Amino acid sequence: MLFENTIFGPIKSRRLGNSLGVNLLPTQHKYCSYDCIYCECGWNKDSEKGLMQYATPAEIRQLLDERLQMLKDQGVVVDSFTFAGNGEPTLYPHFPEIVDLVHEMRDKYYPSAVTTLLTNATQLVRPEIFEAVQKMDNPVLKLDAGTPEMRMLINRNNDMGCSWEELLNVLQRFGNKGIIQTLLFDGENEGHKVSNIIPQEFDPYLEHLKKIRPKYVMLYALDRATPEKALRKLPVEELNHYADIIRNEGIEVKVYG
């Protein structure tokens, strides 16, 4: 399912409260450096024929101004301005400029709201993106695997992204300014066992967290329809089991079942 608008919501989020979405990517095309087997936007190939058209910064400013004025007039609360949508937000050509624009609009209309970015972190290797993401109140950085082999099976990273070593390095550099987001599950894809909860994956994943020392970790379970159907949603009790293992290392964890 693709997001059909540049500005959408606000929607009630289990993690972010009343969340106003900012989709910087084409509204008819998924554009991402990953092709995750659980992505609610579907497979990259299924939207390759969509139009690669971005809203300009001026258009985004106008759309935000109009929507926020309407929401304010209606008495609607916005808890988070959330960069999300049809792929990886930091691939937008003018991403640093839009970060500043969204903060400006937040301060004008909803100064108590936070700014949130949901990112796979592959573009943090670019200095201008790293600097822009550090301005976010909630930079939520994806880490779904303990090894490069499982990362490829789960996230199916492509040449727009970065290497496994680069990803781990940049997450460690971000450190406690970042929030690590991990979807825990197991299943199968194209004849391969896919799981980040088996010991040979979860153990190295835990070691990476100990080196990163994030602000906290978000552990969550499958919640929406996925392109790969043979995936098992973990019950909240199982999520809490893995959360406790991480907490034993002195790292805060929030669980979303």
PDB file of C-alpha atoms in Angstrom:
ATOM      1  CA  MET A   1       0.000   0.000   0.000  1.00  0.00           C
ATOM      2  CA  LEU A   2       1.497   3.317  -1.099  1.00  0.00           C
ATOM      3  CA  PHE A   3       0.780   6.644   0.574  1.00  0.00           C
ATOM      4  CA  GLU A   4      -1.166   8.762  -1.909  1.00  0.00           C
ATOM      5  CA  ASN A   5      -0.394  12.165  -0.396  1.00  0.00           C
ATOM      6  CA  THR A   6       2.668  14.168   0.559  1.00  0.00           C
ATOM      7  CA  ILE A   7       1.099  15.199   3.874  1.00  0.00           C
ATOM      8  CA  PHE A   8      -1.186  12.626   5.481  1.00  0.00           C
ATOM      9  CA  GLY A   9      -2.989  12.176   8.770  1.00  0.00           C
ATOM     10  CA  PRO A  10      -2.696  12.777  11.567  1.00  0.00           C
ATOM     11  CA  ILE A  11      -3.096   9.083  12.307  1.00  0.00           C
ATOM     12  CA  LYS A  12      -3.090   7.399  15.699  1.00  0.00           C
ATOM     13  CA  SER A  13       0.273   5.666  16.080  1.00  0.00           C
ATOM     14  CA  ARG A  14       1.002   3.012  18.700  1.00  0.00           C
ATOM     15  CA  ARG A  15       4.457   4.557  19.100  1.00  0.00           C
ATOM     16  CA  LEU A  16       4.037   8.278  18.361  1.00  0.00           C
ATOM     17  CA  GLY A  17       0.544   9.325  19.399  1.00  0.00           C
ATOM     18  CA  ASN A  18      -1.270  11.616  16.944  1.00  0.00           C
ATOM     19  CA  SER A  19       1.203  11.544  14.072  1.00  0.00           C
ATOM     20  CA  LEU A  20       1.162  13.851  11.035  1.00  0.00           C
ATOM     21  CA  GLY A  21       2.941  12.078   8.196  1.00  0.00           C
ATOM     22  CA  VAL A  22       5.367  13.767   5.818  1.00  0.00           C
ATOM     23  CA  ASN A  23       5.944  11.629   2.725  1.00  0.00           C
ATOM     24  CA  LEU A  24       8.786  13.193   0.723  1.00  0.00           C
ATOM     25  CA  LEU A  25       8.788  10.434  -1.883  1.00  0.00           C
ATOM     26  CA  PRO A  26       6.711  10.007  -5.053  1.00  0.00           C
ATOM     27  CA  THR A  27       3.085   9.271  -4.275  1.00  0.00           C
ATOM     28  CA  GLN A  28       2.860   6.617  -7.034  1.00  0.00           C
ATOM     29  CA  HIS A  29       6.239   4.985  -6.586  1.00  0.00           C
ATOM     30  CA  LYS A  30       8.147   3.249  -3.804  1.00  0.00           C
ATOM     31  CA  TYR A  31      11.746   4.484  -3.645  1.00  0.00           C
ATOM     32  CA  CYS A  32      14.026   2.803  -1.135  1.00  0.00           C
ATOM     33  CA  SER A  33      17.546   1.502  -0.553  1.00  0.00           C
ATOM     34  CA  TYR A  34      15.935  -1.533   1.102  1.00  0.00           C
ATOM     35  CA  ASP A  35      13.229  -3.913  -0.145  1.00  0.00           C
ATOM     36  CA  CYS A  36      12.183  -5.388   3.204  1.00  0.00           C
ATOM     37  CA  ILE A  37      10.185  -8.591   3.120  1.00  0.00           C
ATOM     38  CA  TYR A  38       7.745  -7.072   5.641  1.00  0.00           C
ATOM     39  CA  CYS A  39       7.314  -3.605   4.064  1.00  0.00           C
ATOM     40  CA  GLU A  40       3.713  -2.370   4.065  1.00  0.00           C
ATOM     41  CA  CYS A  41       4.433  -0.527   0.783  1.00  0.00           C
ATOM     42  CA  GLY A  42       5.071  -3.833  -0.999  1.00  0.00           C
ATOM     43  CA  TRP A  43       7.986  -4.882  -3.186  1.00  0.00           C
ATOM     44  CA  ASN A  44      10.084  -2.265  -4.964  1.00  0.00           C
ATOM     45  CA  LYS A  45       9.523  -3.948  -8.340  1.00  0.00           C
ATOM     46  CA  ASP A  46       5.758  -3.646  -8.025  1.00  0.00           C
ATOM     47  CA  SER A  47       5.922   0.149  -8.243  1.00  0.00           C
ATOM     48  CA  GLU A  48       8.817   0.584 -10.679  1.00  0.00           C
ATOM     49  CA  LYS A  49       6.488   1.945 -13.359  1.00  0.00           C
ATOM     50  CA  GLY A  50       5.198   4.697 -11.084  1.00  0.00           C
ATOM     51  CA  LEU A  51       6.027   8.313 -11.733  1.00  0.00           C
ATOM     52  CA  MET A  52       9.276   9.506 -10.117  1.00  0.00           C
ATOM     53  CA  GLN A  53       7.938  12.941  -9.249  1.00  0.00           C
ATOM     54  CA  TYR A  54       8.768  14.690  -5.975  1.00  0.00           C
ATOM     55  CA  ALA A  55       7.004  17.615  -4.388  1.00  0.00           C
ATOM     56  CA  THR A  56       9.285  20.642  -4.356  1.00  0.00           C
ATOM     57  CA  PRO A  57      10.263  22.316  -1.073  1.00  0.00           C
ATOM     58  CA  ALA A  58       7.959  25.220  -1.985  1.00  0.00           C
ATOM     59  CA  GLU A  59       5.053  22.834  -2.581  1.00  0.00           C
ATOM     60  CA  ILE A  60       5.718  21.040   0.706  1.00  0.00           C
ATOM     61  CA  ARG A  61       5.752  24.366   2.547  1.00  0.00           C
ATOM     62  CA  GLN A  62       2.362  25.291   1.071  1.00  0.00           C
ATOM     63  CA  LEU A  63       0.842  21.862   1.768  1.00  0.00           C
ATOM     64  CA  LEU A  64       2.057  21.899   5.366  1.00  0.00           C
ATOM     65  CA  ASP A  65       0.909  25.457   5.986  1.00  0.00           C
ATOM     66  CA  GLU A  66      -2.585  24.739   4.663  1.00  0.00           C
ATOM     67  CA  ARG A  67      -2.980  21.437   6.517  1.00  0.00           C
ATOM     68  CA  LEU A  68      -1.642  22.750   9.821  1.00  0.00           C
ATOM     69  CA  GLN A  69      -3.854  25.834   9.735  1.00  0.00           C
ATOM     70  CA  MET A  70      -6.875  23.599   9.086  1.00  0.00           C
ATOM     71  CA  LEU A  71      -5.957  21.209  11.898  1.00  0.00           C
ATOM     72  CA  LYS A  72      -5.345  24.093  14.285  1.00  0.00           C
ATOM     73  CA  ASP A  73      -8.736  25.625  13.422  1.00  0.00           C
ATOM     74  CA  GLN A  74     -10.390  22.238  14.072  1.00  0.00           C
ATOM     75  CA  GLY A  75      -8.675  21.821  17.417  1.00  0.00           C
ATOM     76  CA  VAL A  76      -6.855  18.675  16.318  1.00  0.00           C
ATOM     77  CA  VAL A  77      -3.755  17.784  18.358  1.00  0.00           C
ATOM     78  CA  VAL A  78      -0.504  16.824  16.616  1.00  0.00           C
ATOM     79  CA  ASP A  79       1.999  14.950  18.783  1.00  0.00           C
ATOM     80  CA  SER A  80       4.580  14.164  16.129  1.00  0.00           C
ATOM     81  CA  PHE A  81       5.630  15.405  12.708  1.00  0.00           C
ATOM     82  CA  THR A  82       6.760  12.102  11.238  1.00  0.00           C
ATOM     83  CA  PHE A  83       8.909  11.611   8.161  1.00  0.00           C
ATOM     84  CA  ALA A  84       7.667   8.327   6.687  1.00  0.00           C
ATOM     85  CA  GLY A  85       5.965   7.176   3.513  1.00  0.00           C
ATOM     86  CA  ASN A  86       6.809   5.372   0.300  1.00  0.00           C
ATOM     87  CA  GLY A  87      10.361   4.271   1.038  1.00  0.00           C
ATOM     88  CA  GLU A  88      13.428   5.897   2.558  1.00  0.00           C
ATOM     89  CA  PRO A  89      12.807   9.606   3.403  1.00  0.00           C
ATOM     90  CA  THR A  90      16.490  10.600   3.359  1.00  0.00           C
ATOM     91  CA  LEU A  91      16.682   9.780  -0.376  1.00  0.00           C
ATOM     92  CA  TYR A  92      14.662  12.938  -1.068  1.00  0.00           C
ATOM     93  CA  PRO A  93      17.013  15.311  -2.948  1.00  0.00           C
ATOM     94  CA  HIS A  94      16.425  18.269  -0.594  1.00  0.00           C
ATOM     95  CA  PHE A  95      16.122  16.377   2.677  1.00  0.00           C
ATOM     96  CA  PRO A  96      18.227  18.729   4.893  1.00  0.00           C
ATOM     97  CA  GLU A  97      16.205  21.720   3.679  1.00  0.00           C
ATOM     98  CA  ILE A  98      12.919  19.980   4.485  1.00  0.00           C
ATOM     99  CA  VAL A  99      14.107  19.075   7.991  1.00  0.00           C
ATOM    100  CA  ASP A 100      14.577  22.779   8.702  1.00  0.00           C
ATOM    101  CA  LEU A 101      11.224  23.592   7.088  1.00  0.00           C
ATOM    102  CA  VAL A 102       9.311  21.048   9.188  1.00  0.00           C
ATOM    103  CA  HIS A 103      10.930  22.338  12.380  1.00  0.00           C
ATOM    104  CA  GLU A 104       9.907  25.859  11.392  1.00  0.00           C
ATOM    105  CA  MET A 105       6.305  24.770  10.827  1.00  0.00           C
ATOM    106  CA  ARG A 106       6.270  22.749  14.045  1.00  0.00           C
ATOM    107  CA  ASP A 107       7.421  25.782  16.024  1.00  0.00           C
ATOM    108  CA  LYS A 108       4.754  27.935  14.372  1.00  0.00           C
ATOM    109  CA  TYR A 109       1.734  25.671  14.854  1.00  0.00           C
ATOM    110  CA  TYR A 110       2.483  22.921  17.407  1.00  0.00           C
ATOM    111  CA  PRO A 111       5.604  23.878  19.389  1.00  0.00           C
ATOM    112  CA  SER A 112       5.113  21.052  21.901  1.00  0.00           C
ATOM    113  CA  ALA A 113       5.125  18.376  19.184  1.00  0.00           C
ATOM    114  CA  VAL A 114       8.219  16.336  18.357  1.00  0.00           C
ATOM    115  CA  THR A 115       9.801  15.663  14.997  1.00  0.00           C
ATOM    116  CA  THR A 116      10.347  12.007  14.124  1.00  0.00           C
ATOM    117  CA  LEU A 117      12.217  10.290  11.327  1.00  0.00           C
ATOM    118  CA  LEU A 118      11.723   6.620  10.451  1.00  0.00           C
ATOM    119  CA  THR A 119      14.852   5.680   8.494  1.00  0.00           C
ATOM    120  CA  ASN A 120      16.858   2.624   7.532  1.00  0.00           C
ATOM    121  CA  ALA A 121      19.974   4.721   8.304  1.00  0.00           C
ATOM    122  CA  THR A 122      21.756   3.791   5.065  1.00  0.00           C
ATOM    123  CA  GLN A 123      22.106   7.432   4.001  1.00  0.00           C
ATOM    124  CA  LEU A 124      23.729   8.518   7.265  1.00  0.00           C
ATOM    125  CA  VAL A 125      27.063   7.834   5.590  1.00  0.00           C
ATOM    126  CA  ARG A 126      26.490  11.138   3.757  1.00  0.00           C
ATOM    127  CA  PRO A 127      27.689  13.981   6.056  1.00  0.00           C
ATOM    128  CA  GLU A 128      24.829  16.324   5.134  1.00  0.00           C
ATOM    129  CA  ILE A 129      22.247  13.644   5.953  1.00  0.00           C
ATOM    130  CA  PHE A 130      23.979  12.696   9.205  1.00  0.00           C
ATOM    131  CA  GLU A 131      23.909  16.356  10.286  1.00  0.00           C
ATOM    132  CA  ALA A 132      20.263  16.845   9.285  1.00  0.00           C
ATOM    133  CA  VAL A 133      19.090  13.679  11.069  1.00  0.00           C
ATOM    134  CA  GLN A 134      20.808  14.801  14.263  1.00  0.00           C
ATOM    135  CA  LYS A 135      18.382  17.751  14.346  1.00  0.00           C
ATOM    136  CA  MET A 136      15.389  15.421  14.743  1.00  0.00           C
ATOM    137  CA  ASP A 137      13.840  14.940  18.192  1.00  0.00           C
ATOM    138  CA  ASN A 138      13.246  11.244  17.462  1.00  0.00           C
ATOM    139  CA  PRO A 139      15.681   9.821  14.911  1.00  0.00           C
ATOM    140  CA  VAL A 140      14.447   6.224  14.658  1.00  0.00           C
ATOM    141  CA  LEU A 141      17.135   4.094  13.004  1.00  0.00           C
ATOM    142  CA  LYS A 142      16.468   0.593  11.690  1.00  0.00           C
ATOM    143  CA  LEU A 143      18.566  -2.433  12.679  1.00  0.00           C
ATOM    144  CA  ASP A 144      16.857  -5.754  11.957  1.00  0.00           C
ATOM    145  CA  ALA A 145      19.721  -8.254  11.930  1.00  0.00           C
ATOM    146  CA  GLY A 146      22.866  -9.411  13.657  1.00  0.00           C
ATOM    147  CA  THR A 147      24.788 -10.460  10.552  1.00  0.00           C
ATOM    148  CA  PRO A 148      25.140  -9.120   6.987  1.00  0.00           C
ATOM    149  CA  GLU A 149      23.688 -12.340   5.590  1.00  0.00           C
ATOM    150  CA  MET A 150      20.452 -11.974   7.552  1.00  0.00           C
ATOM    151  CA  ARG A 151      20.305  -8.271   6.765  1.00  0.00           C
ATOM    152  CA  MET A 152      20.279  -9.172   3.079  1.00  0.00           C
ATOM    153  CA  LEU A 153      17.524 -11.751   3.590  1.00  0.00           C
ATOM    154  CA  ILE A 154      15.334  -9.412   5.651  1.00  0.00           C
ATOM    155  CA  ASN A 155      16.074  -5.972   4.238  1.00  0.00           C
ATOM    156  CA  ARG A 156      17.258  -6.928   0.727  1.00  0.00           C
ATOM    157  CA  ASN A 157      19.499  -3.863   0.594  1.00  0.00           C
ATOM    158  CA  ASN A 158      20.462  -2.524  -2.837  1.00  0.00           C
ATOM    159  CA  ASP A 159      23.180  -0.319  -4.311  1.00  0.00           C
ATOM    160  CA  MET A 160      21.528   2.898  -3.091  1.00  0.00           C
ATOM    161  CA  GLY A 161      22.379   1.905   0.464  1.00  0.00           C
ATOM    162  CA  CYS A 162      25.606   1.244   2.320  1.00  0.00           C
ATOM    163  CA  SER A 163      27.630  -1.772   3.366  1.00  0.00           C
ATOM    164  CA  TRP A 164      27.024  -3.654   6.608  1.00  0.00           C
ATOM    165  CA  GLU A 165      30.263  -2.315   8.077  1.00  0.00           C
ATOM    166  CA  GLU A 166      29.341   1.255   7.139  1.00  0.00           C
ATOM    167  CA  LEU A 167      25.897   0.843   8.699  1.00  0.00           C
ATOM    168  CA  LEU A 168      27.262  -0.419  12.014  1.00  0.00           C
ATOM    169  CA  ASN A 169      29.900   2.324  12.071  1.00  0.00           C
ATOM    170  CA  VAL A 170      27.424   5.117  11.492  1.00  0.00           C
ATOM    171  CA  LEU A 171      24.997   3.742  14.093  1.00  0.00           C
ATOM    172  CA  GLN A 172      27.817   3.685  16.635  1.00  0.00           C
ATOM    173  CA  ARG A 173      28.739   7.259  15.731  1.00  0.00           C
ATOM    174  CA  PHE A 174      25.114   8.299  16.263  1.00  0.00           C
ATOM    175  CA  GLY A 175      25.147   6.579  19.632  1.00  0.00           C
ATOM    176  CA  ASN A 176      22.723   7.729  22.315  1.00  0.00           C
ATOM    177  CA  LYS A 177      21.226  10.439  20.106  1.00  0.00           C
ATOM    178  CA  GLY A 178      19.476   7.715  18.123  1.00  0.00           C
ATOM    179  CA  ILE A 179      16.635   5.279  18.743  1.00  0.00           C
ATOM    180  CA  ILE A 180      17.133   1.783  17.345  1.00  0.00           C
ATOM    181  CA  GLN A 181      14.018   0.250  15.780  1.00  0.00           C
ATOM    182  CA  THR A 182      13.860  -3.519  15.313  1.00  0.00           C
ATOM    183  CA  LEU A 183      11.031  -5.672  14.020  1.00  0.00           C
ATOM    184  CA  LEU A 184      11.376  -9.161  15.503  1.00  0.00           C
ATOM    185  CA  PHE A 185       9.867 -12.086  13.604  1.00  0.00           C
ATOM    186  CA  ASP A 186      10.615 -15.382  11.954  1.00  0.00           C
ATOM    187  CA  GLY A 187       9.448 -17.121   8.812  1.00  0.00           C
ATOM    188  CA  GLU A 188      10.532 -18.058   5.316  1.00  0.00           C
ATOM    189  CA  ASN A 189      11.251 -16.262   2.050  1.00  0.00           C
ATOM    190  CA  GLU A 190      12.166 -17.851  -1.286  1.00  0.00           C
ATOM    191  CA  GLY A 191      13.124 -21.106   0.399  1.00  0.00           C
ATOM    192  CA  HIS A 192      15.289 -19.457   3.079  1.00  0.00           C
ATOM    193  CA  LYS A 193      14.685 -19.498   6.822  1.00  0.00           C
ATOM    194  CA  VAL A 194      14.399 -15.853   7.839  1.00  0.00           C
ATOM    195  CA  SER A 195      14.620 -15.051  11.554  1.00  0.00           C
ATOM    196  CA  ASN A 196      16.302 -12.468  13.751  1.00  0.00           C
ATOM    197  CA  ILE A 197      15.403 -14.249  17.001  1.00  0.00           C
ATOM    198  CA  ILE A 198      17.534 -17.369  16.534  1.00  0.00           C
ATOM    199  CA  PRO A 199      20.670 -17.286  18.744  1.00  0.00           C
ATOM    200  CA  GLN A 200      23.101 -16.915  15.830  1.00  0.00           C
ATOM    201  CA  GLU A 201      21.300 -13.676  14.896  1.00  0.00           C
ATOM    202  CA  PHE A 202      20.042 -12.265  18.183  1.00  0.00           C
ATOM    203  CA  ASP A 203      23.371 -12.746  19.990  1.00  0.00           C
ATOM    204  CA  PRO A 204      25.431 -10.630  17.529  1.00  0.00           C
ATOM    205  CA  TYR A 205      22.542  -8.145  17.300  1.00  0.00           C
ATOM    206  CA  LEU A 206      22.797  -7.696  21.063  1.00  0.00           C
ATOM    207  CA  GLU A 207      26.551  -7.134  20.773  1.00  0.00           C
ATOM    208  CA  HIS A 208      25.926  -4.395  18.214  1.00  0.00           C
ATOM    209  CA  LEU A 209      23.452  -2.701  20.573  1.00  0.00           C
ATOM    210  CA  LYS A 210      26.054  -2.770  23.350  1.00  0.00           C
ATOM    211  CA  LYS A 211      28.458  -0.899  21.071  1.00  0.00           C
ATOM    212  CA  ILE A 212      25.859   1.560  19.788  1.00  0.00           C
ATOM    213  CA  ARG A 213      24.374   2.364  23.242  1.00  0.00           C
ATOM    214  CA  PRO A 214      21.253   4.007  21.751  1.00  0.00           C
ATOM    215  CA  LYS A 215      18.873   6.316  23.567  1.00  0.00           C
ATOM    216  CA  TYR A 216      16.558   3.309  23.682  1.00  0.00           C
ATOM    217  CA  VAL A 217      15.408   0.394  21.525  1.00  0.00           C
ATOM    218  CA  MET A 218      11.964  -0.022  19.959  1.00  0.00           C
ATOM    219  CA  LEU A 219      11.043  -3.692  19.638  1.00  0.00           C
ATOM    220  CA  TYR A 220       7.875  -4.337  17.709  1.00  0.00           C
ATOM    221  CA  ALA A 221       5.929  -7.084  15.978  1.00  0.00           C
ATOM    222  CA  LEU A 222       4.300  -7.348  12.582  1.00  0.00           C
ATOM    223  CA  ASP A 223       1.203  -5.169  12.483  1.00  0.00           C
ATOM    224  CA  ARG A 224       0.202  -4.744   8.823  1.00  0.00           C
ATOM    225  CA  ALA A 225      -0.028  -6.873   5.689  1.00  0.00           C
ATOM    226  CA  THR A 226       3.407  -7.891   4.364  1.00  0.00           C
ATOM    227  CA  PRO A 227       4.512  -8.738   0.792  1.00  0.00           C
ATOM    228  CA  GLU A 228       6.025 -12.011   2.062  1.00  0.00           C
ATOM    229  CA  LYS A 229       3.164 -13.959   3.617  1.00  0.00           C
ATOM    230  CA  ALA A 230       5.137 -16.712   5.382  1.00  0.00           C
ATOM    231  CA  LEU A 231       6.139 -14.563   8.364  1.00  0.00           C
ATOM    232  CA  ARG A 232       5.148 -15.166  11.982  1.00  0.00           C
ATOM    233  CA  LYS A 233       4.026 -12.347  14.227  1.00  0.00           C
ATOM    234  CA  LEU A 234       5.555 -12.625  17.704  1.00  0.00           C
ATOM    235  CA  PRO A 235       3.141 -12.350  20.648  1.00  0.00           C
ATOM    236  CA  VAL A 236       3.889  -9.599  23.136  1.00  0.00           C
ATOM    237  CA  GLU A 237       5.102 -12.138  25.704  1.00  0.00           C
ATOM    238  CA  GLU A 238       7.823 -13.245  23.304  1.00  0.00           C
ATOM    239  CA  LEU A 239       8.768  -9.652  22.513  1.00  0.00           C
ATOM    240  CA  ASN A 240       9.101  -8.964  26.230  1.00  0.00           C
ATOM    241  CA  HIS A 241      11.409 -11.969  26.603  1.00  0.00           C
ATOM    242  CA  TYR A 242      13.879 -10.455  24.135  1.00  0.00           C
ATOM    243  CA  ALA A 243      13.365  -6.994  25.588  1.00  0.00           C
ATOM    244  CA  ASP A 244      14.425  -8.280  29.010  1.00  0.00           C
ATOM    245  CA  ILE A 245      17.616  -9.722  27.541  1.00  0.00           C
ATOM    246  CA  ILE A 246      18.488  -6.284  26.156  1.00  0.00           C
ATOM    247  CA  ARG A 247      17.493  -4.532  29.382  1.00  0.00           C
ATOM    248  CA  ASN A 248      19.917  -6.771  31.258  1.00  0.00           C
ATOM    249  CA  GLU A 249      22.676  -4.950  29.367  1.00  0.00           C
ATOM    250  CA  GLY A 250      21.516  -1.601  30.751  1.00  0.00           C
ATOM    251  CA  ILE A 251      19.742  -0.503  27.563  1.00  0.00           C
ATOM    252  CA  GLU A 252      16.185   0.850  27.743  1.00  0.00           C
ATOM    253  CA  VAL A 253      13.611  -0.961  25.595  1.00  0.00           C
ATOM    254  CA  LYS A 254      10.062  -0.070  24.594  1.00  0.00           C
ATOM    255  CA  VAL A 255       7.853  -2.898  23.324  1.00  0.00           C
ATOM    256  CA  TYR A 256       5.059  -2.542  20.788  1.00  0.00           C
ATOM    257  CA  GLY A 257       3.134  -5.768  20.282  1.00  0.00           C
TER     258      GLY A 257
END
